[in-house]
């Protein structure tokens, strides 16, 4: 069964509804959801006119008149809402969506059943929403709906407060073979709206644009199609993604999906918002590994999970690239196909930041790694990226001084790699020839911030900012003004993503395609 992409039409009057229908078709809608609860002065006649507009498009339509208790826009009386749905069936609507809870009332049920029996092809979607959290027992609710009305299409939608809440929705889609609509709302549920197509949900919803979303976490059609390769998704699509918190800012989906498209791979890269620490990270990967049918095969890992990724791989006796072990952080995980002798899939951990950063430095400065020997370098920050860069520079023999806000963390990193440490207040005394920002200071939206005093920048310095959004940070602007050479985070990003792409596909990515994709999504 092919999932239909439904676009809600949530207009206050007929004219606006007409405009929205046109925009939905232009965006690529495969179905319309006529949210009649958004219409002002709702009447059966008005709804018939809107349905006539929808019918002229030849797209199937779901007519909904949502109860305010379940997310409706205007609180219309129950009698009018059932009148509207009965009239919609008469007017030729392919589907009506009625709240399961309200359908349990005998009066409502009789009305709707009669209207269904009087029309030749209209079908009933029975929906349940939980805007706060998961359902107590989603499988039972699914069975209850089908017991009450076996021909119904159950629609079960709930808010995921954490990405780990989504797995119940995935399981239900996987375990049931009929027509059903299942996904999660909220930022943590975003991926469920995309994966819904892979898992065979009857419908997934997307808005005309970001302003007209009718539910939390609803994506715009343009994002779904262009960024998340919606038209290419099928049951066999292999999944990848960036695990982090936050992940909304990441260029990963744009870059990797553009490269998957280029090589025509049936692969999709998703933003995977995994909030919390090691426990939540472990639970997420356990959820993934125990569901081979989800088809996840690899991950990029970012703040705050790079060390967690390494610990998880150790605990699972996976393969750890020696470099990742030495750095103490992994930014890439791959999951092998199950081996013939075991159902367990092996997880492998890598670090592509190390080489990505070193190559960005040497290629921009047109030097070799050997030229880094004895070079005085100041590294600001002591997090995941700093660890990879300090490990790389220390292997190359550079003389490194680490500056960090949290003294204990900075001192620990310095001790591990035999470097010096100083507090941030000592930055004005820097005597380095290469200055590297490994903090998020200056990153969008805080583009007017810089980690280093402008007056201390010198013409004989090279300045590398790992921040890649914006490509030219305030630090780099001021460094250029001071006559210093600059290295931006985009080059490092492309280098590390190219190495990840090779691990994900065995193929070489086109760096110029990555650059184009990243430039389209940064400010
Ligand atoms: P992380 O592990 O969370 O470390 C962040 C570091 O920044 C810590 O040392 C932290 O200091 C410091 N920091 C954060 N906010 C600060 C502030 N307001 N004042 C002073 N210090 C502050 O993050 P990460 O993974 O290393 O990533 C850091 C940055 O690297 C990201 O924001 C991103 O822009 C960049 N990055 C670039 C690439 C690339 O390919 N170009 C790849 C990954 C990351 P404390 O120890 O005191 O908390």
Coordinates of C-alpha atoms and ligand atoms in Angstrom, one line a residue:
X1 CA 0.0 0.0 0.0
X2 CA 1.3 3.4 -1.0
X3 CA 1.2 6.1 1.7
X4 CA -0.6 9.2 0.7
X5 CA 0.8 12.6 1.5
X6 CA -2.1 14.6 2.8
X7 CA -2.0 18.4 3.1
X8 CA -4.4 20.0 5.6
X9 CA -6.6 22.9 4.2
X10 CA -7.2 25.0 7.3
X11 CA -8.9 28.1 6.0
X12 CA -11.4 30.5 7.5
X13 CA -13.5 30.9 4.4
X14 CA -14.1 29.6 0.9
X15 CA -11.7 32.0 -0.9
X16 CA -8.8 31.1 1.4
X17 CA -9.7 27.4 1.1
X18 CA -9.5 27.7 -2.7
X19 CA -6.1 29.5 -2.5
X20 CA -4.8 26.8 -0.1
X21 CA -6.0 24.0 -2.3
X22 CA -4.1 25.5 -5.2
X23 CA -1.0 25.9 -3.1
X24 CA -1.3 22.3 -1.8
X25 CA -1.5 20.9 -5.3
X26 CA 1.5 23.1 -6.5
X27 CA 3.5 21.7 -3.5
X28 CA 2.7 18.1 -4.5
X29 CA -0.2 17.0 -2.3
X30 CA -1.6 13.5 -3.0
X31 CA -4.6 14.0 -0.8
X32 CA -6.4 16.9 0.9
X33 CA -7.5 17.1 4.5
X34 CA -10.3 19.6 4.7
X35 CA -10.2 20.9 8.2
X36 CA -13.7 22.3 8.4
X37 CA -13.3 23.2 12.1
X38 CA -11.1 26.1 10.8
X39 CA -14.0 27.6 8.7
X40 CA -15.7 30.6 10.2
X41 CA -19.5 30.6 10.3
X42 CA -19.5 26.9 9.6
X43 CA -22.5 25.5 7.8
X44 CA -23.3 22.4 5.8
X45 CA -23.7 24.5 2.7
X46 CA -20.2 26.1 3.2
X47 CA -18.6 22.6 3.6
X48 CA -20.3 21.4 0.4
X49 CA -18.8 24.3 -1.5
X50 CA -15.3 23.5 -0.1
X51 CA -15.7 19.9 -1.0
X52 CA -16.7 20.9 -4.6
X53 CA -13.5 22.8 -4.9
X54 CA -11.5 19.8 -3.6
X55 CA -13.4 17.4 -6.0
X56 CA -12.4 19.6 -9.0
X57 CA -8.8 18.7 -8.3
X58 CA -9.4 14.9 -8.6
X59 CA -7.4 14.4 -5.4
X60 CA -9.1 12.3 -2.7
X61 CA -10.2 14.3 0.4
X62 CA -10.5 13.6 4.1
X63 CA -13.2 15.8 5.7
X64 CA -12.5 16.5 9.3
X65 CA -14.4 18.7 11.8
X66 CA -12.3 18.2 14.8
X67 CA -13.7 18.4 18.3
X68 CA -11.9 21.3 20.2
X69 CA -11.1 18.7 23.0
X70 CA -9.0 16.8 20.4
X71 CA -7.2 19.8 18.8
X72 CA -10.0 21.4 16.8
X73 CA -9.7 25.1 15.9
X74 CA -13.2 26.5 16.5
X75 CA -15.4 24.9 19.1
X76 CA -18.5 24.0 17.1
X77 CA -21.3 22.0 18.8
X78 CA -21.3 18.2 18.4
X79 CA -24.6 18.2 16.4
X80 CA -23.2 20.5 13.8
X81 CA -19.9 18.5 13.5
X82 CA -21.8 15.3 12.8
X83 CA -24.1 17.1 10.3
X84 CA -21.0 18.4 8.5
X85 CA -19.5 14.9 8.2
X86 CA -22.7 13.3 7.1
X87 CA -23.2 16.0 4.5
X88 CA -19.5 15.5 3.4
X89 CA -20.2 11.8 2.6
X90 CA -23.3 12.8 0.6
X91 CA -21.2 15.4 -1.3
X92 CA -18.8 12.7 -2.3
X93 CA -15.9 13.0 0.2
X94 CA -13.8 9.9 0.0
X95 CA -13.0 9.9 3.8
X96 CA -14.4 11.5 6.9
X97 CA -12.4 11.6 10.1
X98 CA -14.4 11.3 13.3
X99 CA -13.1 11.1 16.9
X100 CA -13.2 7.5 18.2
X101 CA -14.2 8.8 21.6
X102 CA -17.2 10.6 20.2
X103 CA -18.1 7.7 18.0
X104 CA -18.7 5.6 21.1
X105 CA -21.9 7.7 21.8
X106 CA -24.8 5.7 20.3
X107 CA -26.4 8.8 18.7
X108 CA -23.3 9.8 16.9
X109 CA -22.5 6.3 15.9
X110 CA -26.0 5.7 14.4
X111 CA -25.8 9.0 12.5
X112 CA -22.4 8.3 11.0
X113 CA -23.2 4.7 10.2
X114 CA -26.4 5.7 8.4
X115 CA -24.5 8.3 6.4
X116 CA -21.9 5.7 5.5
X117 CA -24.6 3.2 4.4
X118 CA -26.2 5.8 2.2
X119 CA -23.1 6.7 0.2
X120 CA -21.3 4.4 -2.2
X121 CA -17.6 4.9 -1.5
X122 CA -17.0 7.1 1.6
X123 CA -14.9 5.6 4.3
X124 CA -14.5 6.3 8.0
X125 CA -11.3 7.2 9.8
X126 CA -11.7 6.8 13.5
X127 CA -9.1 9.0 15.2
X128 CA -7.6 9.2 18.7
X129 CA -5.2 11.9 19.8
X130 CA -3.1 12.4 22.9
X131 CA -1.5 15.8 22.9
X132 CA 0.3 15.2 26.2
X133 CA 2.0 11.8 26.0
X134 CA 1.8 8.2 24.8
X135 CA -1.4 6.2 24.9
X136 CA -1.6 3.8 27.8
X137 CA -1.9 0.9 25.4
X138 CA -1.8 1.8 21.8
X139 CA -2.2 -1.8 20.5
X140 CA -5.4 -2.2 22.7
X141 CA -6.7 1.1 21.4
X142 CA -6.1 0.0 17.8
X143 CA -8.0 -3.3 18.5
X144 CA -10.8 -1.5 20.3
X145 CA -11.4 0.8 17.3
X146 CA -11.6 -2.1 14.9
X147 CA -14.0 -4.0 17.2
X148 CA -16.4 -1.0 17.3
X149 CA -16.2 -0.5 13.5
X150 CA -14.2 -3.1 11.6
X151 CA -14.2 -1.2 8.3
X152 CA -12.6 1.9 10.0
X153 CA -9.2 3.2 9.3
X154 CA -7.7 3.7 12.8
X155 CA -5.8 6.9 13.2
X156 CA -3.6 7.0 16.4
X157 CA -1.6 10.1 17.0
X158 CA 0.3 11.1 20.2
X159 CA 2.9 13.4 21.4
X160 CA 6.4 12.0 21.8
X161 CA 8.1 13.7 24.7
X162 CA 11.3 11.9 23.7
X163 CA 12.3 10.1 20.5
X164 CA 12.3 6.8 22.4
X165 CA 8.5 7.3 22.7
X166 CA 8.2 6.9 18.9
X167 CA 9.0 3.2 18.9
X168 CA 5.5 2.1 20.0
X169 CA 4.1 3.9 16.9
X170 CA 6.7 2.1 14.7
X171 CA 5.9 -1.2 16.3
X172 CA 2.2 -0.8 15.6
X173 CA 2.7 0.0 12.0
X174 CA 5.1 -2.9 11.6
X175 CA 2.8 -5.4 13.4
X176 CA -0.4 -4.5 11.6
X177 CA -1.2 -5.1 8.0
X178 CA -4.4 -3.2 7.4
X179 CA -4.9 0.5 6.7
X180 CA -4.0 2.7 9.6
X181 CA -2.5 6.1 10.3
X182 CA 0.0 6.2 13.1
X183 CA 2.6 8.9 13.9
X184 CA 3.9 11.1 16.7
X185 CA 3.6 14.8 17.3
X186 CA 6.2 17.3 18.6
X187 CA 9.8 17.9 17.8
X188 CA 10.8 14.4 19.1
X189 CA 8.2 12.8 16.9
X190 CA 9.2 14.5 13.7
X191 CA 11.0 11.5 12.3
X192 CA 7.8 9.4 12.7
X193 CA 6.1 11.6 10.1
X194 CA 8.8 10.7 7.6
X195 CA 9.3 7.1 8.4
X196 CA 5.5 6.6 8.3
X197 CA 5.9 6.1 4.5
X198 CA 8.6 3.4 4.9
X199 CA 6.4 1.6 7.5
X200 CA 3.2 1.8 5.3
X201 CA 1.0 4.3 7.2
X202 CA -2.1 5.0 5.1
X203 CA -1.5 8.7 5.3
X204 CA 1.2 11.1 6.5
X205 CA 0.5 14.8 6.8
X206 CA 2.5 17.8 5.8
X207 CA 1.6 21.5 5.6
X208 CA 1.7 23.9 2.6
X209 CA 4.4 25.9 4.4
X210 CA 5.8 26.3 7.9
X211 CA 3.2 28.9 8.8
X212 CA 0.2 26.7 8.1
X213 CA 1.1 23.7 10.1
X214 CA -2.0 22.3 11.9
X215 CA -0.2 20.1 14.5
X216 CA 3.1 20.3 16.5
X217 CA 6.1 18.9 14.5
X218 CA 4.3 18.9 11.2
X219 CA 6.8 19.4 8.3
X220 CA 6.2 21.5 5.2
X221 CA 5.7 19.5 2.0
X222 CA 8.7 21.2 0.5
X223 CA 11.0 20.0 3.4
X224 CA 9.6 16.5 3.3
X225 CA 10.1 16.2 -0.5
X226 CA 13.3 18.2 -1.0
X227 CA 15.2 17.6 2.2
X228 CA 13.9 14.2 3.2
X229 CA 13.6 12.5 -0.2
X230 CA 10.0 11.7 0.4
X231 CA 9.2 10.6 -3.1
X232 CA 12.0 8.0 -3.0
X233 CA 11.1 6.4 0.4
X234 CA 9.8 2.8 0.2
X235 CA 9.7 -0.2 2.5
X236 CA 13.4 -1.0 1.6
X237 CA 14.8 2.4 2.2
X238 CA 17.9 2.2 4.5
X239 CA 18.0 4.8 7.3
X240 CA 20.8 6.9 8.6
X241 CA 20.8 10.0 10.7
X242 CA 22.4 12.5 13.0
X243 CA 22.0 11.7 16.7
X244 CA 22.4 14.8 18.9
X245 CA 20.6 17.5 20.9
X246 CA 20.0 19.9 19.4
X247 CA 20.0 18.6 15.8
X248 CA 17.7 21.1 14.1
X249 CA 20.6 23.3 13.0
X250 CA 22.6 20.4 11.5
X251 CA 23.6 20.5 7.9
X252 CA 23.9 16.7 7.9
X253 CA 20.5 15.9 6.4
X254 CA 20.9 18.4 3.5
X255 CA 24.5 17.2 2.8
X256 CA 24.0 13.4 3.1
X257 CA 20.6 13.3 1.4
X258 CA 22.0 15.3 -1.6
X259 CA 24.8 12.8 -1.9
X260 CA 22.5 9.8 -1.5
X261 CA 20.3 11.3 -4.3
X262 CA 23.4 11.8 -6.5
X263 CA 24.4 8.1 -6.4
X264 CA 20.7 7.1 -6.6
X265 CA 21.0 5.1 -3.3
X266 CA 17.8 4.0 -1.6
X267 CA 18.9 5.7 1.6
X268 CA 17.6 8.5 3.8
X269 CA 19.3 10.6 6.4
X270 CA 17.2 11.9 9.3
X271 CA 17.6 14.4 12.2
X272 CA 17.5 12.2 15.4
X273 CA 16.8 14.4 18.4
X274 CA 18.1 12.3 21.3
X275 CA 17.7 14.4 24.5
X276 CA 19.3 13.4 27.7
X277 CA 22.6 11.6 28.5
X278 CA 24.1 8.1 28.3
X279 CA 21.0 6.3 29.5
X280 CA 18.7 7.9 26.9
X281 CA 21.3 7.4 24.2
X282 CA 21.7 3.7 25.1
X283 CA 17.9 3.2 25.2
X284 CA 17.7 4.8 21.7
X285 CA 20.3 2.5 20.2
X286 CA 18.9 -0.5 21.9
X287 CA 15.5 0.3 20.4
X288 CA 17.2 0.6 17.0
X289 CA 19.3 -2.6 17.2
X290 CA 16.3 -4.7 18.4
X291 CA 14.3 -3.6 15.4
X292 CA 16.2 -4.7 12.4
X293 CA 13.1 -4.1 10.2
X294 CA 13.5 -0.3 10.8
X295 CA 16.5 -0.5 8.5
X296 CA 18.9 1.8 10.3
X297 CA 22.5 1.3 9.1
X298 CA 24.6 4.3 10.3
X299 CA 24.7 7.5 12.3
X300 CA 26.6 10.7 12.6
X301 CA 26.9 11.7 16.3
X302 CA 27.1 15.2 17.7
X303 CA 26.7 17.2 20.9
X304 CA 26.3 15.8 23.6
X305 CA 26.7 12.1 22.6
X306 CA 30.2 11.6 21.1
X307 CA 31.6 10.0 24.2
X308 CA 28.3 8.2 24.8
X309 CA 28.6 6.6 21.4
X310 CA 32.0 5.3 22.3
X311 CA 30.9 3.9 25.6
X312 CA 27.9 2.2 24.0
X313 CA 30.0 0.5 21.4
X314 CA 32.4 -0.7 24.1
X315 CA 29.5 -2.1 26.1
X316 CA 28.2 -4.0 23.0
X317 CA 31.7 -5.3 22.2
X318 CA 31.6 -3.6 18.9
X319 CA 34.5 -2.5 16.7
X320 CA 36.2 0.7 17.8
X321 CA 38.6 2.3 15.4
X322 CA 41.9 2.9 17.4
X323 CA 41.7 6.6 16.6
X324 CA 38.2 7.0 18.2
X325 CA 39.4 5.1 21.2
X326 CA 42.4 7.4 21.6
X327 CA 40.3 10.5 21.1
X328 CA 37.7 9.2 23.6
X329 CA 34.9 10.2 21.2
X330 CA 33.1 8.8 18.2
X331 CA 31.3 10.9 15.6
X332 CA 30.3 8.0 13.4
X333 CA 28.5 4.7 14.0
X334 CA 27.7 2.0 11.5
X335 CA 25.6 -1.1 12.0
X336 CA 26.4 -4.2 10.1
X337 CA 24.0 -6.6 8.5
X338 CA 23.3 -9.5 10.9
X339 CA 25.9 -12.3 10.6
X340 CA 24.9 -15.8 9.6
X341 CA 26.0 -17.1 13.0
X342 CA 24.2 -14.6 15.2
X343 CA 21.1 -12.3 15.1
X344 CA 23.2 -9.6 16.8
X345 CA 24.2 -6.8 14.5
X346 CA 27.7 -5.5 15.1
X347 CA 28.1 -1.8 15.8
X348 CA 31.3 0.0 14.8
X349 CA 32.6 3.4 16.0
X350 CA 34.8 5.8 14.1
X351 CA 36.0 9.4 14.4
X352 CA 36.2 11.4 11.2
X353 CA 36.6 14.8 12.9
X354 CA 40.3 14.2 13.5
X355 CA 41.3 13.9 9.8
X356 CA 38.6 16.3 8.8
X357 CA 40.1 19.1 10.9
X358 CA 43.7 18.3 10.2
X359 CA 43.0 18.3 6.4
X360 CA 41.1 21.6 6.6
X361 CA 44.1 23.2 8.3
X362 CA 46.8 21.8 6.1
X363 CA 44.9 22.3 2.8
X364 CA 43.9 25.9 3.6
X365 CA 47.4 26.9 4.8
X366 CA 49.0 24.9 2.0
X367 CA 51.3 23.0 4.4
X368 CA 51.8 19.4 5.2
X369 CA 51.1 17.6 8.5
X370 CA 54.9 17.6 9.2
X371 CA 54.8 21.4 9.1
X372 CA 52.6 21.3 12.2
X373 CA 55.5 19.9 14.2
X374 CA 56.4 22.4 17.1
X375 CA 53.8 24.9 15.9
X376 CA 52.4 26.8 18.9
X377 CA 48.6 26.3 18.9
X378 CA 45.9 27.6 21.1
X379 CA 42.7 25.5 21.3
X380 CA 39.6 27.2 22.9
X381 CA 37.2 24.5 24.2
X382 CA 37.6 21.0 25.6
X383 CA 34.5 19.2 24.2
X384 CA 34.2 16.5 21.5
X385 CA 35.6 18.5 18.6
X386 CA 38.5 19.9 20.8
X387 CA 39.4 16.3 21.7
X388 CA 39.6 15.2 18.1
X389 CA 41.6 18.3 17.1
X390 CA 44.0 18.1 20.1
X391 CA 44.6 14.4 19.3
X392 CA 45.4 15.2 15.7
X393 CA 47.6 18.2 16.4
X394 CA 49.4 16.3 19.2
X395 CA 50.1 13.4 16.8
X396 CA 51.6 16.0 14.4
X397 CA 53.8 17.3 17.2
X398 CA 52.2 20.7 17.7
X399 CA 52.8 22.6 21.0
X400 CA 49.2 22.9 22.3
X401 CA 47.7 25.1 25.0
X402 CA 44.1 24.4 25.8
X403 CA 41.8 27.2 27.1
X404 CA 38.5 26.2 28.6
X405 CA 35.7 27.6 30.7
X406 CA 35.4 24.5 32.9
X407 CA 38.9 24.3 34.3
X408 CA 38.6 20.6 35.4
X409 CA 37.6 19.5 31.9
X410 CA 40.2 21.5 30.2
X411 CA 43.0 20.3 32.6
X412 CA 41.9 16.7 32.1
X413 CA 42.1 17.0 28.3
X414 CA 45.5 18.7 28.6
X415 CA 46.8 16.0 30.8
X416 CA 45.6 13.2 28.4
X417 CA 47.5 14.7 25.5
X418 CA 50.4 16.2 27.4
X419 CA 49.5 19.8 26.6
X420 CA 49.4 23.0 28.6
X421 CA 46.2 24.4 30.1
X422 CA 45.1 28.0 30.8
X423 CA 41.8 29.6 31.8
X424 CA 39.8 31.7 29.4
X425 CA 40.9 34.8 31.2
X426 CA 44.4 34.2 30.0
X427 CA 43.4 34.3 26.3
X428 CA 44.7 37.9 25.8
X429 CA 48.2 36.6 26.5
X430 CA 48.1 34.0 23.7
X431 CA 51.3 33.6 21.8
X432 CA 50.1 30.9 19.3
X433 CA 50.6 30.9 15.6
X434 CA 47.4 28.9 15.1
X435 CA 44.3 29.8 17.1
X436 CA 41.3 27.3 17.0
X437 CA 37.8 27.9 18.3
X438 CA 36.3 24.6 19.4
X439 CA 33.4 26.1 21.3
X440 CA 29.9 27.0 19.9
X441 CA 30.5 30.7 20.6
X442 CA 29.6 32.7 17.4
X443 CA 27.3 30.0 16.1
X444 CA 23.9 31.0 14.7
X445 CA 21.9 32.6 16.1
X446 CA 24.5 34.2 18.4
X447 CA 26.5 35.5 15.4
X448 CA 27.6 38.7 17.2
X449 CA 29.7 36.7 19.8
X450 CA 33.3 35.7 19.6
X451 CA 35.5 33.7 21.9
X452 CA 38.7 35.8 21.4
X453 CA 39.4 39.5 22.0
X454 CA 39.6 41.3 18.7
X455 CA 42.6 43.4 19.8
X456 CA 44.7 40.3 20.4
X457 CA 44.4 39.0 16.8
X458 CA 47.7 39.4 14.8
X459 CA 48.6 39.3 11.1
X460 CA 51.1 36.4 11.7
X461 CA 48.4 34.1 13.1
X462 CA 46.2 31.6 11.3
X463 CA 42.7 31.4 12.8
X464 CA 40.5 28.3 12.5
X465 CA 36.8 28.4 13.6
X466 CA 35.1 25.0 13.7
X467 CA 31.7 26.7 13.8
X468 CA 30.3 26.3 10.3
X469 CA 27.0 28.2 10.6
X470 CA 27.7 31.0 9.6
X471 CA 30.7 30.1 7.4
X472 CA 32.3 33.4 8.3
X473 CA 31.9 33.9 12.0
X474 CA 32.7 37.2 13.8
X475 CA 36.0 35.7 14.9
X476 CA 37.0 35.0 11.3
X477 CA 35.8 38.4 10.1
X478 CA 38.0 40.1 12.8
X479 CA 40.9 37.8 12.0
X480 CA 40.7 38.7 8.3
X481 CA 40.6 42.4 9.2
X482 CA 43.8 41.9 11.4
X483 CA 45.5 40.3 8.3
X484 CA 45.4 36.8 9.7
X485 CA 44.9 33.7 7.5
X486 CA 41.5 32.1 8.2
X487 CA 40.2 28.5 8.0
X488 CA 36.4 28.0 8.3
X489 CA 34.3 25.2 9.7
X490 CA 32.7 24.4 6.4
X491 CA 35.9 22.8 5.1
X492 CA 36.2 20.6 8.2
X493 CA 32.5 19.7 8.0
X494 CA 32.8 18.6 4.3
X495 CA 36.0 16.6 5.1
X496 CA 34.4 14.7 8.0
X497 CA 31.1 14.2 6.2
X498 CA 32.9 12.8 3.1
X499 CA 34.6 10.2 5.3
X500 CA 31.3 9.3 6.9
X501 CA 29.7 9.0 3.5
X502 CA 32.4 6.5 2.5
X503 CA 31.7 4.5 5.7
X504 CA 27.9 4.6 5.0
X505 CA 28.0 3.7 1.3
X506 CA 31.5 2.5 0.4
X507 CA 31.5 5.3 -2.3
X508 CA 33.1 8.7 -2.6
X509 CA 31.0 11.7 -2.2
X510 CA 31.4 14.8 -4.4
X511 CA 32.8 17.5 -2.1
X512 CA 31.4 20.3 -4.4
X513 CA 27.9 18.8 -4.1
X514 CA 28.3 18.8 -0.3
X515 CA 29.5 22.4 -0.4
X516 CA 26.5 23.4 -2.4
X517 CA 24.1 21.6 0.0
X518 CA 25.7 23.1 3.1
X519 CA 25.7 26.6 1.6
X520 CA 22.0 26.3 0.9
X521 CA 21.2 25.6 4.5
X522 CA 23.5 27.9 6.5
X523 CA 22.8 31.6 6.9
Ligands
LIG1 P1 30.8 20.1 23.2 O1 31.4 18.7 23.4 O2 29.5 20.4 23.9 O3 31.9 21.1 23.8 C1 31.6 22.5 23.7 C2 32.8 23.3 24.2 O4 32.5 24.7 24.1 C3 33.1 23.0 25.7 O5 34.5 23.1 25.9 C4 32.4 24.2 26.4 O6 33.0 24.6 27.6 C5 32.6 25.3 25.4 N1 31.6 26.3 25.5 C6 30.3 26.3 25.1 N2 29.7 27.4 25.3 C7 30.6 28.2 25.9 C8 30.5 29.6 26.4 N3 29.4 30.3 26.3 N4 31.7 30.1 26.9 C9 32.8 29.4 27.0 N5 32.9 28.1 26.5 C10 31.8 27.6 26.0 O7 30.6 20.4 21.7 P2 31.6 19.9 20.4 O8 31.0 18.7 19.9 O9 33.0 20.0 20.8 O10 31.2 21.1 19.4 C11 31.7 22.4 19.6 C12 31.5 23.2 18.3 O11 32.2 22.7 17.3 C13 30.0 23.1 17.8 O12 29.2 24.2 18.3 C14 30.2 23.3 16.3 O13 30.0 24.6 15.9 C15 31.6 22.9 16.0 N6 31.6 21.7 15.2 C16 32.1 21.8 14.0 C17 32.2 20.7 13.2 C18 32.7 20.8 11.8 O14 32.8 19.8 11.1 N7 33.0 22.0 11.4 C19 31.9 19.4 13.7 C20 31.4 19.3 15.0 C21 31.3 20.4 15.7 P3 32.7 23.8 29.0 O15 33.7 22.6 29.0 O16 33.0 24.8 30.0 O17 31.3 23.4 28.9

